[in-house]
Short mmCIF file of C-alpha atoms and ligand atoms in Angstrom, two decimals:
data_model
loop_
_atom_site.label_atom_id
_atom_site.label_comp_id
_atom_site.label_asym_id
_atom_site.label_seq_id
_atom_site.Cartn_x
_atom_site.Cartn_y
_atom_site.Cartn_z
CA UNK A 1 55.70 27.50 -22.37
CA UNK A 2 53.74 24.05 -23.31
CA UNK A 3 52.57 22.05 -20.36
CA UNK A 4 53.90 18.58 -20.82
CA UNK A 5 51.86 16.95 -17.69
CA UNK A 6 48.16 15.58 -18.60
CA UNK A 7 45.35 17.77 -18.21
CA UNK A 8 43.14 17.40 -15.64
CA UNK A 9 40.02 14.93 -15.49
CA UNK A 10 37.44 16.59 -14.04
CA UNK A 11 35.25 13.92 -14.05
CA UNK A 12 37.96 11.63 -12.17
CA UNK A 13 36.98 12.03 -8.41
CA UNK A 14 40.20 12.05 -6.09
CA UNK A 15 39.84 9.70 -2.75
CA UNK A 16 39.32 12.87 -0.87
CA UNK A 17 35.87 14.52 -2.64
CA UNK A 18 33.95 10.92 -2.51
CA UNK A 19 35.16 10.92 1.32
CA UNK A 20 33.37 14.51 1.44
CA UNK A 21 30.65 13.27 -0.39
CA UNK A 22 29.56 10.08 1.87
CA UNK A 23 30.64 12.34 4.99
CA UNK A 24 28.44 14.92 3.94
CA UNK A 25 25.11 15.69 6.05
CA UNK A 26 22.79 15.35 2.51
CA UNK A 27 23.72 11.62 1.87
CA UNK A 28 23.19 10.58 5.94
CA UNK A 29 19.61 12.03 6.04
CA UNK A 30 17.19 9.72 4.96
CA UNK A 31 13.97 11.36 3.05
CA UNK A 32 11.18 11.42 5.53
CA UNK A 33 7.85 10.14 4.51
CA UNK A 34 4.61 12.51 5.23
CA UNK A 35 3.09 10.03 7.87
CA UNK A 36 4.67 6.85 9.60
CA UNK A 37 2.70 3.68 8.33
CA UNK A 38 3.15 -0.05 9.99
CA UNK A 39 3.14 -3.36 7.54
CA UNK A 40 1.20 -6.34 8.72
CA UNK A 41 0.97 -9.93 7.63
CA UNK A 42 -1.81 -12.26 8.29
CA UNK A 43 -1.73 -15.75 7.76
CA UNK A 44 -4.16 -17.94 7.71
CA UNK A 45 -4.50 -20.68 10.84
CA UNK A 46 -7.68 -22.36 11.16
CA UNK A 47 -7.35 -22.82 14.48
CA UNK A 48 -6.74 -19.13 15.82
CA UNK A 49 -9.16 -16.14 15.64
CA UNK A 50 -8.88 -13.49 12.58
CA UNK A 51 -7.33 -10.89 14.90
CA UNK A 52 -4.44 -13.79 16.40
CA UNK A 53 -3.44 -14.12 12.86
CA UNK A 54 -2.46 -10.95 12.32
CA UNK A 55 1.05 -9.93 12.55
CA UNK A 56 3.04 -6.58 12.63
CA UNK A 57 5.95 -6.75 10.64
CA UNK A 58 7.71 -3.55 10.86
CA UNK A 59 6.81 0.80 10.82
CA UNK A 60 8.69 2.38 8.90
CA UNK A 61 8.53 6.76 7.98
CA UNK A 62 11.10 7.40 5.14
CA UNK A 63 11.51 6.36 1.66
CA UNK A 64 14.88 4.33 2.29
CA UNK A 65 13.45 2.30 5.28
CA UNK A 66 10.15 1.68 2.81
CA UNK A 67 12.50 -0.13 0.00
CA UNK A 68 14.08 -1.92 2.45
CA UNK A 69 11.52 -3.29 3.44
CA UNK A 70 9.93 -3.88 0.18
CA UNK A 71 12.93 -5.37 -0.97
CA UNK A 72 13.23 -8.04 2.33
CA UNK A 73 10.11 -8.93 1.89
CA UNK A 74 8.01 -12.02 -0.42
CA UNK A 75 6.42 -10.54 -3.20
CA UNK A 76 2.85 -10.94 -2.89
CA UNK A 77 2.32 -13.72 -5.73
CA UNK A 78 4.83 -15.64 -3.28
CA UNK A 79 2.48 -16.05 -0.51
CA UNK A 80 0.28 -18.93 0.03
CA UNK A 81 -3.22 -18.64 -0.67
CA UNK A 82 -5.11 -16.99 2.64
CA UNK A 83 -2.22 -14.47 3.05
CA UNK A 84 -2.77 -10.61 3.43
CA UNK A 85 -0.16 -8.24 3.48
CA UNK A 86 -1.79 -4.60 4.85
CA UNK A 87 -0.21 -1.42 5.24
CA UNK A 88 -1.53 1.01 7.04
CA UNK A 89 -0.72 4.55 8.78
CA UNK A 90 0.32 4.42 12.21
CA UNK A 91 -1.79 3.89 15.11
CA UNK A 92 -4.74 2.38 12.94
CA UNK A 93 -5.21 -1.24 13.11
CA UNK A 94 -5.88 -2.78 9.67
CA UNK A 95 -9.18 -4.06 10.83
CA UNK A 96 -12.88 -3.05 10.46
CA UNK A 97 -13.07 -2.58 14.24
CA UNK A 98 -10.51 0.26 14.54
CA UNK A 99 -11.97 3.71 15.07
CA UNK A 100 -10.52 5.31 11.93
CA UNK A 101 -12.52 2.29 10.17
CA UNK A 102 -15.34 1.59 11.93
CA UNK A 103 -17.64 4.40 9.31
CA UNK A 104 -15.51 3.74 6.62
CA UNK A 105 -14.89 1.50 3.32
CA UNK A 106 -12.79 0.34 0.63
CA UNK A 107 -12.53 0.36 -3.04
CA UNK A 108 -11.96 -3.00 -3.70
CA UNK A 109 -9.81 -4.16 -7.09
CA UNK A 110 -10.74 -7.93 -8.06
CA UNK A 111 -8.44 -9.73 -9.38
CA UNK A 112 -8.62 -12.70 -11.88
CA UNK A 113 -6.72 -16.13 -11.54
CA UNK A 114 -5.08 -14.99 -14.64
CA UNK A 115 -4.11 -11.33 -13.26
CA UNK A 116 -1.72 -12.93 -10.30
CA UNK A 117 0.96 -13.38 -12.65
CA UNK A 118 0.21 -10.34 -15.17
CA UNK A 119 -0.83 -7.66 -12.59
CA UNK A 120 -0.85 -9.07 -8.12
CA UNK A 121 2.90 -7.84 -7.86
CA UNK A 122 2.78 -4.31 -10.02
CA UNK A 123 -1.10 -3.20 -8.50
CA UNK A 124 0.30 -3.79 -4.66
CA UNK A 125 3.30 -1.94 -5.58
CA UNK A 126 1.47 0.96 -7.50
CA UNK A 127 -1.15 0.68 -4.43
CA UNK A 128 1.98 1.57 -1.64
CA UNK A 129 3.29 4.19 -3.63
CA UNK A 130 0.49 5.90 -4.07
CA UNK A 131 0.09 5.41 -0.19
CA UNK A 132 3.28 6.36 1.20
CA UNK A 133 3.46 9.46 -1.59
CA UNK A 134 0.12 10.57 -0.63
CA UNK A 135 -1.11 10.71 -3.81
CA UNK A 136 -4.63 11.58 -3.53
CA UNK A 137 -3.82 15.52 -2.86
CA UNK A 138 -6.13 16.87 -0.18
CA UNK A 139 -7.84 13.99 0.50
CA UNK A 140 -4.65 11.47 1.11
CA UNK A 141 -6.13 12.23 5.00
CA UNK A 142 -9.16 10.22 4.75
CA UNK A 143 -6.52 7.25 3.41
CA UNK A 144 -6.29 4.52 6.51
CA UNK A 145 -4.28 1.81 4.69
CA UNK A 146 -4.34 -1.09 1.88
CA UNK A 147 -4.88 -4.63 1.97
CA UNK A 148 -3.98 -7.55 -0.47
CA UNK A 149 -5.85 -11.03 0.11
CA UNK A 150 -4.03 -13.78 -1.78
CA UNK A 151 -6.51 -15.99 -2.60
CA UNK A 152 -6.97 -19.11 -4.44
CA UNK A 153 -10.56 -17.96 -5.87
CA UNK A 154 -9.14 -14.81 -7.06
CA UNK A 155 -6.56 -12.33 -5.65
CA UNK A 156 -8.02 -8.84 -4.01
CA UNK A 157 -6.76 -5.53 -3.08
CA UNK A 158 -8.05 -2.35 -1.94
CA UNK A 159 -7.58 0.85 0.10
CA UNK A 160 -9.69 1.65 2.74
CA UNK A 161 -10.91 4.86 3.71
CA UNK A 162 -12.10 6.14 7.21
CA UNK A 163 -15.82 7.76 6.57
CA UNK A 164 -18.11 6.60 3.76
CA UNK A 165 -20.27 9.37 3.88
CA UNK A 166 -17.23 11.91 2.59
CA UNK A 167 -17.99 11.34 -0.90
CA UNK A 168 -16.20 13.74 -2.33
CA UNK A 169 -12.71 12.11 -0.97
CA UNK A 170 -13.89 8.89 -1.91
CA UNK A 171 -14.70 9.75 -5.36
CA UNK A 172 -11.62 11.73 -5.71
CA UNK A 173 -9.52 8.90 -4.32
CA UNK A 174 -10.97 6.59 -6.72
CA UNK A 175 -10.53 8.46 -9.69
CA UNK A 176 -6.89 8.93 -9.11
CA UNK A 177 -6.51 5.37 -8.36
CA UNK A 178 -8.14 3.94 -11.02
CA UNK A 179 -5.88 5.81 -13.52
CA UNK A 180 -2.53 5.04 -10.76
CA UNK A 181 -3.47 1.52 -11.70
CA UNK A 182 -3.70 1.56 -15.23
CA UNK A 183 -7.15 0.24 -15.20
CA UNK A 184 -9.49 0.62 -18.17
CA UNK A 185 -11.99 3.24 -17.97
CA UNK A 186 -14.68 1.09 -19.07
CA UNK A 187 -13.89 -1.38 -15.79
CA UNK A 188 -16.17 -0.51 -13.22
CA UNK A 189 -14.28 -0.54 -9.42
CA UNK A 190 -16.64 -0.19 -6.41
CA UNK A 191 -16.47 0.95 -3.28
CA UNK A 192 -18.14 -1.01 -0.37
CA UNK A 193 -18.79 0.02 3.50
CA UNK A 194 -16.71 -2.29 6.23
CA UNK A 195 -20.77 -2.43 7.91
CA UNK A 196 -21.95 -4.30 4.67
CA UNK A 197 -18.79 -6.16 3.87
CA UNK A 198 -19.00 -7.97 7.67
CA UNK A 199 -22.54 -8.39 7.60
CA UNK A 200 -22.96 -9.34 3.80
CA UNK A 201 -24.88 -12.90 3.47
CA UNK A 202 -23.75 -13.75 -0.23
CA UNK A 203 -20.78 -13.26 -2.24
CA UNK A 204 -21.17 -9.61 -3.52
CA UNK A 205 -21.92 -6.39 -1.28
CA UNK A 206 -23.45 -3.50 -2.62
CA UNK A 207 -21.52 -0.89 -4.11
CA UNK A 208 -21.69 2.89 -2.31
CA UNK A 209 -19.78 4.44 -5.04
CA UNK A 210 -18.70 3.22 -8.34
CA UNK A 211 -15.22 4.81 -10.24
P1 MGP B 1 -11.30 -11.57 4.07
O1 MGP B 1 -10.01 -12.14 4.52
O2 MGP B 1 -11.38 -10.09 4.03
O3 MGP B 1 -11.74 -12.08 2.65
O4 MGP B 1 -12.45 -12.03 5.05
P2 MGP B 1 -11.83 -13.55 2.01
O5 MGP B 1 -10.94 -14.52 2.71
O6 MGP B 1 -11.67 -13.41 0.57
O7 MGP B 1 -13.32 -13.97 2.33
P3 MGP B 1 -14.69 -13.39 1.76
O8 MGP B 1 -15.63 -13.53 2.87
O9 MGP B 1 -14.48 -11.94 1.38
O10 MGP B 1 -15.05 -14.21 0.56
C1 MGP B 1 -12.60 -13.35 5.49
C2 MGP B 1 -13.11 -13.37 6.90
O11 MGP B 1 -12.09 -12.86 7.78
C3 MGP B 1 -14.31 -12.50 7.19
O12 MGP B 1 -15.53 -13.13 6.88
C4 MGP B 1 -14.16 -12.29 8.69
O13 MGP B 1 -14.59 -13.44 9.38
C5 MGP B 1 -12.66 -12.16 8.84
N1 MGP B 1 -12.24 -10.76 8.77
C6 MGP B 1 -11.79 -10.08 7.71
N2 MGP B 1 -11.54 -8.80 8.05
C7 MGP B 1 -11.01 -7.79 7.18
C8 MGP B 1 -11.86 -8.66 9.36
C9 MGP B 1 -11.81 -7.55 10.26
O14 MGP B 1 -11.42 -6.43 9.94
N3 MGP B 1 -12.21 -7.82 11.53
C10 MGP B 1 -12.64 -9.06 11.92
N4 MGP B 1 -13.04 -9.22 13.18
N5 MGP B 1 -12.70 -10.10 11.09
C11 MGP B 1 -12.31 -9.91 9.82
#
């Protein structure tokens, strides 16, 4: 005999099976992160030291807690001019004076006034992802943090390594990104010591390595 009742919609989800699905163990665990990394904000009063500027915003160690974050936060290209935002991996202070830094470096991305509106927002966002996704394979360990300097002479960011003398992480980290970034092959980035950046006496400080 001929059913005369509808059939069955099996994509129509009773009350019951999306109760199982937010009950269910998979949608309460949040997807941990390979290392725990702290955000910091510095803003720029003349009147305090560098260090009393700097702030700690929040750690975070999965991917959810990262967006959220992300997402609460100004974008970069918000901030006034003499802003940083740095993220680094717990228990290293974004500073040159931390022991993970002290030896090391950064390769340093320039920015133009022009590239605030075209590029600030999408590098700093490229530059956390490939952070917190550890995308520079075995050497993601020599990776302390990233900085962004909003500035009114032209915006900066960079990630800073802990030993300039491994050149083979630093060369591999600068490779991969250079190409994260999207950034021409035939622009040059370099990568500068902390030890020559704080003791520099002009503008520029010498490259160590070059991507
Ligand atoms: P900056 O904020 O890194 O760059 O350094 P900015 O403002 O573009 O200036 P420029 O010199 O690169 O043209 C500005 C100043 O902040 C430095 O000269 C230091 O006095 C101080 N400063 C910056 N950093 C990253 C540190 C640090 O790690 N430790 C200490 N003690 N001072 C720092």
């Amino acid at each position: 005999m001929l059913s005369t009742s509808l059939p069955a919609n099996p994509e129509k989800e009773t009350c019951e099976t999306i109760i199982q699905k937010i009950m269910s163990p998979e949608s309460c665990i949040k997807h941990p992160l390979q290392n725990k990394w702290a955000l910091w904000f510095f803003k720029n009063d003349k009147s305090k030291t560098w260090q009393a500027n700097l702030r700690l915003i929040s750690k975070f160690d999965t991917v959810e807690d990262f967006w959220a974050l992300y997402n609460h936060i100004q974008l970069s290209s918000n901030l006034m001019s003499g802003c940083d935002y740095s993220l680094f991996k717990d228990g290293i202070e974004p500073m040159w004076e931390d022991a993970r830094n002290r030896r090391g470096g950064r390769w340093l991305i320039t920015l133009s006034k022009q590239q605030r509106r075209a590029d600030l927002d999408r590098f700093w966002l490229e530059t956390l992802l490939c952070l917190v996704g550890e995308a520079f394979d075995d050497h993601s360990d020599d990776v302390c943090g990233a900085v962004i300097n909003v500035r009114a002479k032209g915006d900066k960011i960079a990630v800073w390594t802990t030993e300039y003398e491994n050149k083979e992480a630093i060369t591999h980290i600068g490779r991969v990104y250079k190409e994260r970034l999207g950034v021409p092959q035939k622009v040059i980035i370099g990568y500068q010591s902390h030890a020559d950046t704080a003791t520099k006496s002009g503008s520029t400080t010498k490259n160590k390595f070059v991507a």
